[in-house]
Amino acid sequence: MKIHPITDKIFALHADVKSEDLFEGIWPIPYGVSLNSYLVKSEKIALIDLVRDWVGAPGELAGQLASIGVGLDDIDYLILNHLEPDHTGWLSDFRAINPRAEILATQKGIDLVQSFYKLEDGLRPVKTGDRLDLGEGVALDFFEAPNVHWPETMMTWAADGGVLFSCDAFGSYGVLGDRIFDDEFSAEEHAFFESESLRYYANIVSSFGLFVKKAIDKVSALDIKVVAPSHGIVWRTTPGDIITRYARYAGYLEGPREKEIAIVWGSMYGSTEKGLAAVIEGIEEEGLPYSIHRVPNEDVSWVLADAYKSEGILVAMPTYEYKMFPPMAYVLDLFERKHVWYRKALRIGSYGWIGGAKKEYDNKIAPLKWESLESVEWAGAPDEDILELLYERGKELAIAVKNS
Ligand code: FEO
């Protein structure tokens, strides 16, 4: 990878990580992820955000700095917008190379520097309104942005150039290659990154939608020319696009959401699957778009992305040993953690000798505040009457979503 100038004093660096590792130990990244850092070079030199020692990322960082004649030991200030180890995991090694750089973060960030990395010296807490002067008229301002993504998070602003270093906010999964700017990608590539930014948001940030809204309000007074996140594309031509997109994602928390249905289903021997086909016929009759994911065959990461944006949810699963089909219990648990709330919902499913999923399901969805249609359960294979009922329920769900 190469270093990319944003202005004559600001440079974007990134490491593309393609790994079988799960992001945060949970989320698959089959298309990889970029770890972005930024260099601000004036009389003093500041590096904004670091990397984890992950698939050669520190070597990429050092090599890209060296390509413009900057050594790691030349850095005067290391600014840590966010302490999650994808951006800080290499901090102890950096400190060993450069013992003199001052490390700036919010007070909560400094606390995490101490607890994660056991560093005590050269730490400077900063807060909203604080400014770091780098000389020659270049300065960096700090904005606390709690819970985007952790409580200690902040953003950094370079008024000279109008560059917002937003860390996780406005980020995406997906490696970049040797292009990083929005104007360097085709419409097709942007569609890919849009899909991966939604999945990233749903997986990583969705629990904090209200904080994302607050952060967007906080930076909206700035004359932003460039949005420079810590993952994904750097937006220098249409920075408003990614901000608007994130505002839409944050809005999904309370609505409006997309008039679509996210179908998540599991089936043991085909009876629930057969019933589901009838519901889908009803949805299609109403002409409503839907996404469909089978669990556990598909990873819940993609289920979350579609569920997060959709007004309607259809859960299809059999009773399993008197309770819910176990993979669905995990899905609903994540729906609660990731705030997939206030949906129009329908549950269907078959059972063998006795139902039992209902009680557990009702308990699981109680905190989600879903508006549920009457569930349909049946013994064994669905007969014609059940299939007709399921078809009608599919239509009802589609109509409820359309009218929402
Ligand atoms: Fe990219 Fe919350 O770390």
mmCIF file of C-alpha atoms and ligand atoms in Angstrom:
data_model
loop_
_atom_site.group_PDB
_atom_site.id
_atom_site.type_symbol
_atom_site.label_atom_id
_atom_site.label_comp_id
_atom_site.label_asym_id
_atom_site.label_seq_id
_atom_site.Cartn_x
_atom_site.Cartn_y
_atom_site.Cartn_z
ATOM 1 C CA MET A 1 0.000 0.000 0.000
ATOM 2 C CA LYS A 2 1.142 3.553 -0.529
ATOM 3 C CA ILE A 3 0.674 6.749 1.445
ATOM 4 C CA HIS A 4 -1.877 9.232 0.074
ATOM 5 C CA PRO A 5 -1.642 12.999 0.524
ATOM 6 C CA ILE A 6 -4.927 14.605 1.552
ATOM 7 C CA THR A 7 -3.391 18.083 1.736
ATOM 8 C CA ASP A 8 0.252 19.151 1.593
ATOM 9 C CA LYS A 9 0.484 18.488 5.339
ATOM 10 C CA ILE A 10 -1.973 15.655 5.915
ATOM 11 C CA PHE A 11 -1.455 12.097 4.721
ATOM 12 C CA ALA A 12 -3.600 8.966 4.812
ATOM 13 C CA LEU A 13 -1.947 5.634 5.612
ATOM 14 C CA HIS A 14 -3.663 2.305 5.719
ATOM 15 C CA ALA A 15 -3.095 -1.381 6.126
ATOM 16 C CA ASP A 16 -5.418 -3.786 4.345
ATOM 17 C CA VAL A 17 -6.129 -6.752 6.566
ATOM 18 C CA LYS A 18 -7.382 -9.948 4.964
ATOM 19 C CA SER A 19 -7.651 -12.623 7.579
ATOM 20 C CA GLU A 20 -9.646 -15.626 8.663
ATOM 21 C CA ASP A 21 -9.791 -13.940 12.064
ATOM 22 C CA LEU A 22 -13.166 -12.676 13.142
ATOM 23 C CA PHE A 23 -13.396 -8.924 13.735
ATOM 24 C CA GLU A 24 -13.857 -8.366 17.472
ATOM 25 C CA GLY A 25 -13.640 -12.164 17.680
ATOM 26 C CA ILE A 26 -17.239 -12.345 16.398
ATOM 27 C CA TRP A 27 -17.781 -10.906 12.914
ATOM 28 C CA PRO A 28 -16.524 -12.500 9.667
ATOM 29 C CA ILE A 29 -14.589 -10.207 7.327
ATOM 30 C CA PRO A 30 -14.377 -12.172 4.076
ATOM 31 C CA TYR A 31 -13.596 -8.957 2.197
ATOM 32 C CA GLY A 32 -11.121 -7.800 4.836
ATOM 33 C CA VAL A 33 -10.944 -4.468 6.585
ATOM 34 C CA SER A 34 -8.634 -1.486 6.339
ATOM 35 C CA LEU A 35 -6.939 0.047 9.346
ATOM 36 C CA ASN A 36 -6.484 3.725 8.545
ATOM 37 C CA SER A 37 -4.085 6.115 10.256
ATOM 38 C CA TYR A 38 -3.298 9.723 9.418
ATOM 39 C CA LEU A 39 -0.156 11.798 9.592
ATOM 40 C CA VAL A 40 -0.225 15.550 10.138
ATOM 41 C CA LYS A 41 3.191 16.985 9.392
ATOM 42 C CA SER A 42 4.115 20.527 10.309
ATOM 43 C CA GLU A 43 6.853 21.832 12.651
ATOM 44 C CA LYS A 44 5.639 19.050 14.906
ATOM 45 C CA ILE A 45 4.427 15.685 13.629
ATOM 46 C CA ALA A 46 1.236 14.003 14.805
ATOM 47 C CA LEU A 47 0.072 10.480 14.016
ATOM 48 C CA ILE A 48 -3.657 9.918 14.410
ATOM 49 C CA ASP A 49 -4.635 6.358 15.351
ATOM 50 C CA LEU A 50 -2.403 3.332 15.296
ATOM 51 C CA VAL A 51 -2.882 -0.290 14.253
ATOM 52 C CA ARG A 52 -3.026 -3.728 15.759
ATOM 53 C CA ASP A 53 -0.198 -6.153 14.985
ATOM 54 C CA TRP A 54 -2.407 -7.920 12.466
ATOM 55 C CA VAL A 55 -1.316 -9.380 9.109
ATOM 56 C CA GLY A 56 1.673 -7.059 8.831
ATOM 57 C CA ALA A 57 -0.140 -3.806 9.626
ATOM 58 C CA PRO A 58 2.700 -2.247 11.687
ATOM 59 C CA GLY A 59 5.169 -2.904 8.859
ATOM 60 C CA GLU A 60 2.767 -1.228 6.405
ATOM 61 C CA LEU A 61 2.489 1.783 8.692
ATOM 62 C CA ALA A 62 6.241 2.123 9.142
ATOM 63 C CA GLY A 63 6.920 1.597 5.429
ATOM 64 C CA GLN A 64 4.398 4.217 4.327
ATOM 65 C CA LEU A 65 5.803 6.733 6.808
ATOM 66 C CA ALA A 66 9.323 6.014 5.595
ATOM 67 C CA SER A 67 8.219 6.676 1.999
ATOM 68 C CA ILE A 68 7.831 10.359 2.922
ATOM 69 C CA GLY A 69 10.900 10.428 5.124
ATOM 70 C CA VAL A 70 9.186 10.075 8.489
ATOM 71 C CA GLY A 71 10.409 7.539 11.012
ATOM 72 C CA LEU A 72 8.270 6.213 13.829
ATOM 73 C CA ASP A 73 10.705 7.908 16.201
ATOM 74 C CA ASP A 74 10.041 11.268 14.510
ATOM 75 C CA ILE A 75 6.472 11.351 15.771
ATOM 76 C CA ASP A 76 5.904 14.027 18.400
ATOM 77 C CA TYR A 77 2.280 13.263 19.190
ATOM 78 C CA LEU A 78 0.255 10.081 18.951
ATOM 79 C CA ILE A 79 -3.444 10.869 18.993
ATOM 80 C CA LEU A 80 -5.685 7.983 19.935
ATOM 81 C CA ASN A 81 -9.259 8.763 18.997
ATOM 82 C CA HIS A 82 -10.375 5.353 20.234
ATOM 83 C CA LEU A 83 -8.694 2.673 22.295
ATOM 84 C CA GLU A 84 -10.178 -0.484 20.791
ATOM 85 C CA PRO A 85 -7.159 -2.647 20.014
ATOM 86 C CA ASP A 86 -7.741 -2.697 16.244
ATOM 87 C CA HIS A 87 -6.341 0.854 16.494
ATOM 88 C CA THR A 88 -4.025 0.502 19.459
ATOM 89 C CA GLY A 89 -2.882 -3.109 19.710
ATOM 90 C CA TRP A 90 0.605 -2.178 18.559
ATOM 91 C CA LEU A 91 0.954 0.641 21.118
ATOM 92 C CA SER A 92 3.483 -1.060 23.398
ATOM 93 C CA ASP A 93 5.786 -1.748 20.444
ATOM 94 C CA PHE A 94 5.362 1.809 19.194
ATOM 95 C CA ARG A 95 6.262 3.091 22.654
ATOM 96 C CA ALA A 96 9.408 0.953 22.703
ATOM 97 C CA ILE A 97 10.477 2.508 19.367
ATOM 98 C CA ASN A 98 9.428 6.019 20.324
ATOM 99 C CA PRO A 99 9.546 6.683 24.077
ATOM 100 C CA ARG A 100 9.185 10.457 23.722
ATOM 101 C CA ALA A 101 5.951 10.901 21.741
ATOM 102 C CA GLU A 102 3.176 12.361 23.815
ATOM 103 C CA ILE A 103 0.019 10.234 23.704
ATOM 104 C CA LEU A 104 -3.231 12.190 23.574
ATOM 105 C CA ALA A 105 -6.682 10.749 24.242
ATOM 106 C CA THR A 106 -9.734 11.603 26.306
ATOM 107 C CA GLN A 107 -9.372 10.995 30.027
ATOM 108 C CA LYS A 108 -11.275 7.722 29.633
ATOM 109 C CA GLY A 109 -8.939 6.884 26.767
ATOM 110 C CA ILE A 110 -5.911 7.568 28.934
ATOM 111 C CA ASP A 111 -7.402 5.250 31.569
ATOM 112 C CA LEU A 112 -7.546 2.526 28.908
ATOM 113 C CA VAL A 113 -3.967 3.226 27.777
ATOM 114 C CA GLN A 114 -2.984 2.513 31.358
ATOM 115 C CA SER A 115 -5.149 -0.556 31.823
ATOM 116 C CA PHE A 116 -4.547 -2.176 28.422
ATOM 117 C CA TYR A 117 -0.903 -1.234 27.890
ATOM 118 C CA LYS A 118 0.381 -0.394 31.374
ATOM 119 C CA LEU A 119 1.884 2.875 30.153
ATOM 120 C CA GLU A 120 2.140 5.774 32.595
ATOM 121 C CA ASP A 121 4.453 8.390 31.094
ATOM 122 C CA GLY A 122 3.843 10.961 28.384
ATOM 123 C CA LEU A 123 0.047 10.763 28.529
ATOM 124 C CA ARG A 124 -2.089 13.854 27.982
ATOM 125 C CA PRO A 125 -5.858 13.808 28.468
ATOM 126 C CA VAL A 126 -7.800 16.110 26.142
ATOM 127 C CA LYS A 127 -11.432 17.135 25.968
ATOM 128 C CA THR A 128 -13.824 18.926 23.648
ATOM 129 C CA GLY A 129 -12.482 22.377 22.879
ATOM 130 C CA ASP A 130 -8.845 21.498 23.432
ATOM 131 C CA ARG A 131 -6.409 22.321 20.642
ATOM 132 C CA LEU A 132 -2.984 20.930 19.768
ATOM 133 C CA ASP A 133 -0.736 23.417 17.964
ATOM 134 C CA LEU A 134 1.662 21.775 15.505
ATOM 135 C CA GLY A 135 3.233 25.046 14.318
ATOM 136 C CA GLU A 136 3.102 26.889 10.989
ATOM 137 C CA GLY A 137 -0.581 27.606 11.529
ATOM 138 C CA VAL A 138 -1.558 23.939 11.749
ATOM 139 C CA ALA A 139 -3.605 22.846 14.722
ATOM 140 C CA LEU A 140 -5.799 19.934 15.686
ATOM 141 C CA ASP A 141 -9.025 20.267 17.683
ATOM 142 C CA PHE A 142 -10.685 17.528 19.656
ATOM 143 C CA PHE A 143 -14.347 16.583 19.997
ATOM 144 C CA GLU A 144 -15.467 13.975 22.444
ATOM 145 C CA ALA A 145 -17.786 11.488 20.725
ATOM 146 C CA PRO A 146 -18.654 9.041 23.487
ATOM 147 C CA ASN A 147 -19.864 5.585 22.470
ATOM 148 C CA VAL A 148 -18.948 5.958 18.836
ATOM 149 C CA HIS A 149 -17.795 3.355 19.442
ATOM 150 C CA TRP A 150 -16.615 3.075 23.083
ATOM 151 C CA PRO A 151 -17.180 5.564 25.917
ATOM 152 C CA GLU A 152 -13.706 7.076 25.509
ATOM 153 C CA THR A 153 -13.999 7.878 21.810
ATOM 154 C CA MET A 154 -13.275 11.292 20.326
ATOM 155 C CA MET A 155 -12.845 12.813 16.882
ATOM 156 C CA THR A 156 -10.018 15.053 15.739
ATOM 157 C CA TRP A 157 -10.469 18.023 13.435
ATOM 158 C CA ALA A 158 -7.935 19.790 11.209
ATOM 159 C CA ALA A 159 -9.447 23.150 10.319
ATOM 160 C CA ASP A 160 -6.586 23.691 7.831
ATOM 161 C CA GLY A 161 -7.900 21.363 5.152
ATOM 162 C CA GLY A 162 -11.286 20.774 6.794
ATOM 163 C CA VAL A 163 -10.426 17.160 7.605
ATOM 164 C CA LEU A 164 -12.454 15.260 10.189
ATOM 165 C CA PHE A 165 -10.666 12.226 11.618
ATOM 166 C CA SER A 166 -13.746 10.369 12.771
ATOM 167 C CA CYS A 167 -12.328 6.996 13.816
ATOM 168 C CA ASP A 168 -14.998 4.246 13.737
ATOM 169 C CA ALA A 169 -17.760 6.659 12.720
ATOM 170 C CA PHE A 170 -18.338 6.694 8.939
ATOM 171 C CA GLY A 171 -16.300 3.500 8.571
ATOM 172 C CA SER A 172 -16.815 0.255 6.703
ATOM 173 C CA TYR A 173 -15.531 -3.262 6.300
ATOM 174 C CA GLY A 174 -13.661 -4.057 3.097
ATOM 175 C CA VAL A 175 -10.061 -3.596 2.020
ATOM 176 C CA LEU A 176 -9.146 -0.611 -0.156
ATOM 177 C CA GLY A 177 -6.098 -1.609 -2.150
ATOM 178 C CA ASP A 178 -4.118 1.287 -3.561
ATOM 179 C CA ARG A 179 -7.101 3.596 -3.861
ATOM 180 C CA ILE A 180 -8.607 5.249 -0.806
ATOM 181 C CA PHE A 181 -10.610 8.284 -1.969
ATOM 182 C CA ASP A 182 -14.322 8.268 -2.786
ATOM 183 C CA ASP A 183 -13.731 9.641 -6.301
ATOM 184 C CA GLU A 184 -11.425 6.719 -7.118
ATOM 185 C CA PHE A 185 -14.112 4.030 -6.851
ATOM 186 C CA SER A 186 -16.740 3.031 -9.416
ATOM 187 C CA ALA A 187 -20.482 3.018 -8.737
ATOM 188 C CA GLU A 188 -20.311 -0.766 -8.436
ATOM 189 C CA GLU A 189 -17.507 -0.541 -5.884
ATOM 190 C CA HIS A 190 -19.431 2.086 -3.942
ATOM 191 C CA ALA A 191 -22.427 -0.266 -3.857
ATOM 192 C CA PHE A 192 -20.148 -2.925 -2.342
ATOM 193 C CA PHE A 193 -18.820 -0.522 0.301
ATOM 194 C CA GLU A 194 -22.337 0.688 1.065
ATOM 195 C CA SER A 195 -23.367 -2.886 1.778
ATOM 196 C CA GLU A 196 -20.257 -3.457 3.904
ATOM 197 C CA SER A 197 -20.716 -0.164 5.766
ATOM 198 C CA LEU A 198 -24.241 -1.211 6.732
ATOM 199 C CA ARG A 199 -22.978 -4.578 7.941
ATOM 200 C CA TYR A 200 -20.164 -2.861 9.834
ATOM 201 C CA TYR A 201 -22.622 -0.402 11.392
ATOM 202 C CA ALA A 202 -25.105 -3.135 12.340
ATOM 203 C CA ASN A 203 -22.365 -5.322 13.828
ATOM 204 C CA ILE A 204 -20.230 -2.721 15.563
ATOM 205 C CA VAL A 205 -22.047 0.551 16.141
ATOM 206 C CA SER A 206 -25.793 -0.147 16.146
ATOM 207 C CA SER A 207 -26.079 -0.375 19.929
ATOM 208 C CA PHE A 208 -25.059 3.280 20.051
ATOM 209 C CA GLY A 209 -27.384 4.868 17.492
ATOM 210 C CA LEU A 210 -28.383 7.775 19.734
ATOM 211 C CA PHE A 211 -24.722 8.593 20.298
ATOM 212 C CA VAL A 212 -24.061 8.480 16.559
ATOM 213 C CA LYS A 213 -26.842 11.038 16.102
ATOM 214 C CA LYS A 214 -25.331 13.245 18.800
ATOM 215 C CA ALA A 215 -21.878 12.993 17.242
ATOM 216 C CA ILE A 216 -23.244 13.935 13.818
ATOM 217 C CA ASP A 217 -25.009 16.943 15.388
ATOM 218 C CA LYS A 218 -21.778 17.916 17.111
ATOM 219 C CA VAL A 219 -19.698 17.976 13.916
ATOM 220 C CA SER A 220 -22.425 19.409 11.683
ATOM 221 C CA ALA A 221 -21.295 22.970 12.424
ATOM 222 C CA LEU A 222 -17.886 22.206 10.905
ATOM 223 C CA ASP A 223 -17.095 22.986 7.291
ATOM 224 C CA ILE A 224 -16.097 19.398 6.535
ATOM 225 C CA LYS A 225 -14.132 18.977 3.320
ATOM 226 C CA VAL A 226 -12.833 15.478 4.031
ATOM 227 C CA VAL A 227 -14.172 12.656 6.198
ATOM 228 C CA ALA A 228 -11.246 10.474 7.196
ATOM 229 C CA PRO A 229 -12.446 7.406 9.130
ATOM 230 C CA SER A 230 -10.312 4.690 10.629
ATOM 231 C CA HIS A 231 -11.834 1.985 8.405
ATOM 232 C CA GLY A 232 -12.771 2.254 4.743
ATOM 233 C CA ILE A 233 -12.990 4.996 2.147
ATOM 234 C CA VAL A 234 -11.688 8.538 2.716
ATOM 235 C CA TRP A 235 -14.374 10.943 1.493
ATOM 236 C CA ARG A 236 -12.891 14.057 -0.113
ATOM 237 C CA THR A 237 -15.339 14.689 -2.970
ATOM 238 C CA THR A 238 -18.724 13.939 -1.435
ATOM 239 C CA PRO A 239 -18.119 13.859 2.334
ATOM 240 C CA GLY A 240 -21.787 14.612 2.899
ATOM 241 C CA ASP A 241 -22.712 11.236 1.379
ATOM 242 C CA ILE A 242 -21.197 9.143 4.144
ATOM 243 C CA ILE A 243 -22.470 11.475 6.862
ATOM 244 C CA THR A 244 -25.996 11.294 5.420
ATOM 245 C CA ARG A 245 -25.689 7.523 5.150
ATOM 246 C CA TYR A 246 -24.678 7.204 8.788
ATOM 247 C CA ALA A 247 -27.491 9.549 9.835
ATOM 248 C CA ARG A 248 -29.879 7.193 8.001
ATOM 249 C CA TYR A 249 -28.396 4.175 9.785
ATOM 250 C CA ALA A 250 -28.703 5.915 13.151
ATOM 251 C CA GLY A 251 -32.313 6.759 12.236
ATOM 252 C CA TYR A 252 -33.138 3.069 11.797
ATOM 253 C CA LEU A 253 -33.103 2.800 15.582
ATOM 254 C CA GLU A 254 -36.404 4.628 15.966
ATOM 255 C CA GLY A 255 -37.451 4.725 12.314
ATOM 256 C CA PRO A 256 -38.112 5.316 9.576
ATOM 257 C CA ARG A 257 -36.648 2.090 8.259
ATOM 258 C CA GLU A 258 -36.677 0.506 4.823
ATOM 259 C CA LYS A 259 -40.010 -0.972 3.783
ATOM 260 C CA GLU A 260 -38.576 -4.434 3.498
ATOM 261 C CA ILE A 261 -38.827 -7.687 5.416
ATOM 262 C CA ALA A 262 -35.809 -9.493 6.806
ATOM 263 C CA ILE A 263 -36.533 -13.210 6.890
ATOM 264 C CA VAL A 264 -34.476 -15.330 9.239
ATOM 265 C CA TRP A 265 -35.221 -18.996 9.288
ATOM 266 C CA GLY A 266 -34.085 -22.437 10.352
ATOM 267 C CA SER A 267 -35.589 -25.822 9.644
ATOM 268 C CA MET A 268 -34.703 -29.323 10.823
ATOM 269 C CA TYR A 269 -36.428 -31.613 8.339
ATOM 270 C CA GLY A 270 -38.231 -29.266 5.952
ATOM 271 C CA SER A 271 -41.645 -28.673 7.573
ATOM 272 C CA THR A 272 -40.892 -25.104 8.648
ATOM 273 C CA GLU A 273 -39.208 -24.489 5.312
ATOM 274 C CA LYS A 274 -42.351 -25.622 3.484
ATOM 275 C CA GLY A 275 -44.499 -23.303 5.601
ATOM 276 C CA LEU A 276 -42.088 -20.454 5.020
ATOM 277 C CA ALA A 277 -42.487 -20.830 1.265
ATOM 278 C CA ALA A 278 -46.191 -20.080 1.653
ATOM 279 C CA VAL A 279 -45.495 -16.943 3.694
ATOM 280 C CA ILE A 280 -43.024 -15.762 1.067
ATOM 281 C CA GLU A 281 -45.683 -16.237 -1.617
ATOM 282 C CA GLY A 282 -47.913 -13.880 0.355
ATOM 283 C CA ILE A 283 -45.138 -11.305 0.709
ATOM 284 C CA GLU A 284 -44.363 -11.511 -2.991
ATOM 285 C CA GLU A 285 -48.047 -11.107 -3.819
ATOM 286 C CA GLU A 286 -47.846 -7.724 -2.075
ATOM 287 C CA GLY A 287 -44.705 -6.854 -4.015
ATOM 288 C CA LEU A 288 -42.601 -6.090 -0.950
ATOM 289 C CA PRO A 289 -38.818 -6.631 -1.096
ATOM 290 C CA TYR A 290 -37.313 -9.077 1.350
ATOM 291 C CA SER A 291 -33.972 -10.517 2.345
ATOM 292 C CA ILE A 292 -33.618 -14.086 3.522
ATOM 293 C CA HIS A 293 -31.057 -15.781 5.749
ATOM 294 C CA ARG A 294 -30.921 -19.333 6.992
ATOM 295 C CA VAL A 295 -29.369 -19.955 10.394
ATOM 296 C CA PRO A 296 -27.043 -21.382 11.468
ATOM 297 C CA ASN A 297 -25.902 -21.874 7.849
ATOM 298 C CA GLU A 298 -25.365 -18.128 7.365
ATOM 299 C CA ASP A 299 -23.494 -16.053 9.875
ATOM 300 C CA VAL A 300 -25.615 -13.721 11.956
ATOM 301 C CA SER A 301 -23.439 -10.780 10.874
ATOM 302 C CA TRP A 302 -25.435 -10.587 7.600
ATOM 303 C CA VAL A 303 -28.745 -11.264 9.377
ATOM 304 C CA LEU A 304 -28.100 -8.234 11.565
ATOM 305 C CA ALA A 305 -27.358 -5.985 8.602
ATOM 306 C CA ASP A 306 -30.653 -6.773 6.890
ATOM 307 C CA ALA A 307 -32.683 -6.844 10.100
ATOM 308 C CA TYR A 308 -31.244 -3.514 11.167
ATOM 309 C CA LYS A 309 -32.487 -1.671 8.100
ATOM 310 C CA SER A 310 -35.834 -3.498 7.635
ATOM 311 C CA GLU A 311 -39.191 -2.504 9.076
ATOM 312 C CA GLY A 312 -40.449 -6.094 8.978
ATOM 313 C CA ILE A 313 -39.018 -9.242 10.554
ATOM 314 C CA LEU A 314 -40.163 -12.778 9.847
ATOM 315 C CA VAL A 315 -38.861 -15.474 12.164
ATOM 316 C CA ALA A 316 -39.420 -19.047 10.971
ATOM 317 C CA MET A 317 -38.160 -21.894 13.146
ATOM 318 C CA PRO A 318 -39.262 -25.202 14.582
ATOM 319 C CA THR A 319 -39.639 -26.073 18.231
ATOM 320 C CA TYR A 320 -36.514 -27.907 19.356
ATOM 321 C CA GLU A 321 -36.653 -29.994 22.532
ATOM 322 C CA TYR A 322 -39.549 -27.958 23.986
ATOM 323 C CA LYS A 323 -37.855 -24.640 23.220
ATOM 324 C CA MET A 324 -36.730 -22.443 20.354
ATOM 325 C CA PHE A 325 -34.503 -23.717 17.582
ATOM 326 C CA PRO A 326 -31.196 -22.906 19.338
ATOM 327 C CA PRO A 327 -29.511 -20.849 16.581
ATOM 328 C CA MET A 328 -32.546 -18.542 16.577
ATOM 329 C CA ALA A 329 -32.160 -17.912 20.300
ATOM 330 C CA TYR A 330 -28.701 -16.517 19.517
ATOM 331 C CA VAL A 331 -30.111 -14.355 16.727
ATOM 332 C CA LEU A 332 -32.766 -12.883 19.020
ATOM 333 C CA ASP A 333 -30.199 -12.329 21.730
ATOM 334 C CA LEU A 334 -28.141 -10.272 19.267
ATOM 335 C CA PHE A 335 -31.270 -8.426 18.113
ATOM 336 C CA GLU A 336 -31.691 -7.269 21.686
ATOM 337 C CA ARG A 337 -28.031 -6.319 22.155
ATOM 338 C CA LYS A 338 -27.915 -4.488 18.808
ATOM 339 C CA HIS A 339 -31.241 -2.718 19.328
ATOM 340 C CA VAL A 340 -33.304 -4.231 16.534
ATOM 341 C CA TRP A 341 -36.381 -2.686 18.087
ATOM 342 C CA TYR A 342 -39.926 -1.591 17.119
ATOM 343 C CA ARG A 343 -40.370 -3.892 14.134
ATOM 344 C CA LYS A 344 -43.479 -5.400 12.560
ATOM 345 C CA ALA A 345 -42.950 -9.089 13.191
ATOM 346 C CA LEU A 346 -44.306 -12.536 12.509
ATOM 347 C CA ARG A 347 -43.213 -15.909 13.890
ATOM 348 C CA ILE A 348 -44.057 -19.216 12.277
ATOM 349 C CA GLY A 349 -42.857 -22.760 12.775
ATOM 350 C CA SER A 350 -43.592 -26.442 13.084
ATOM 351 C CA TYR A 351 -43.282 -28.783 16.017
ATOM 352 C CA GLY A 352 -43.070 -32.548 16.451
ATOM 353 C CA TRP A 353 -44.965 -33.841 19.461
ATOM 354 C CA ILE A 354 -45.642 -30.544 21.251
ATOM 355 C CA GLY A 355 -44.997 -26.837 20.720
ATOM 356 C CA GLY A 356 -42.753 -24.969 23.112
ATOM 357 C CA ALA A 357 -40.923 -22.280 21.194
ATOM 358 C CA LYS A 358 -43.647 -19.721 21.923
ATOM 359 C CA LYS A 359 -42.896 -19.112 25.590
ATOM 360 C CA GLU A 360 -39.184 -18.654 25.069
ATOM 361 C CA TYR A 361 -39.729 -16.555 21.944
ATOM 362 C CA ASP A 362 -42.232 -14.268 23.689
ATOM 363 C CA ASN A 363 -39.768 -13.733 26.531
ATOM 364 C CA LYS A 364 -36.943 -13.041 24.107
ATOM 365 C CA ILE A 365 -38.809 -10.458 22.061
ATOM 366 C CA ALA A 366 -40.453 -8.663 25.010
ATOM 367 C CA PRO A 367 -37.592 -6.128 25.301
ATOM 368 C CA LEU A 368 -37.608 -5.557 21.535
ATOM 369 C CA LYS A 369 -41.039 -3.882 21.590
ATOM 370 C CA TRP A 370 -42.043 -5.566 18.358
ATOM 371 C CA GLU A 371 -45.572 -5.261 16.992
ATOM 372 C CA SER A 372 -46.350 -8.901 16.301
ATOM 373 C CA LEU A 373 -48.958 -10.523 14.113
ATOM 374 C CA GLU A 374 -50.528 -13.688 15.479
ATOM 375 C CA SER A 375 -48.017 -16.535 15.227
ATOM 376 C CA VAL A 376 -48.723 -19.657 13.229
ATOM 377 C CA GLU A 377 -47.581 -23.022 14.584
ATOM 378 C CA TRP A 378 -48.464 -26.449 13.306
ATOM 379 C CA ALA A 379 -47.756 -30.095 14.070
ATOM 380 C CA GLY A 380 -45.604 -31.970 11.605
ATOM 381 C CA ALA A 381 -45.974 -31.047 7.949
ATOM 382 C CA PRO A 382 -48.219 -28.066 7.082
ATOM 383 C CA ASP A 383 -51.564 -29.086 5.526
ATOM 384 C CA GLU A 384 -53.467 -27.055 2.955
ATOM 385 C CA ASP A 385 -55.349 -25.050 5.585
ATOM 386 C CA ILE A 386 -52.110 -24.097 7.321
ATOM 387 C CA LEU A 387 -50.458 -23.191 4.031
ATOM 388 C CA GLU A 388 -53.385 -20.928 3.172
ATOM 389 C CA LEU A 389 -53.170 -19.299 6.612
ATOM 390 C CA LEU A 390 -49.427 -18.786 6.203
ATOM 391 C CA TYR A 391 -49.940 -17.218 2.799
ATOM 392 C CA GLU A 392 -52.441 -14.787 4.315
ATOM 393 C CA ARG A 393 -50.088 -13.979 7.202
ATOM 394 C CA GLY A 394 -47.352 -13.202 4.686
ATOM 395 C CA LYS A 395 -49.672 -10.735 2.984
ATOM 396 C CA GLU A 396 -50.652 -9.226 6.342
ATOM 397 C CA LEU A 397 -47.038 -8.719 7.335
ATOM 398 C CA ALA A 398 -46.223 -7.107 3.992
ATOM 399 C CA ILE A 399 -49.239 -4.790 4.287
ATOM 400 C CA ALA A 400 -48.318 -3.848 7.878
ATOM 401 C CA VAL A 401 -44.806 -2.923 6.700
ATOM 402 C CA LYS A 402 -46.107 -0.976 3.726
ATOM 403 C CA ASN A 403 -48.501 0.982 5.958
ATOM 404 C CA SER A 404 -45.941 1.727 8.654
HETATM 405 FE FE1 FEO B 1 -12.296 0.191 14.826
HETATM 406 FE FE2 FEO B 1 -14.180 0.270 17.742
HETATM 407 O O1 FEO B 1 -12.660 -0.014 16.655
#
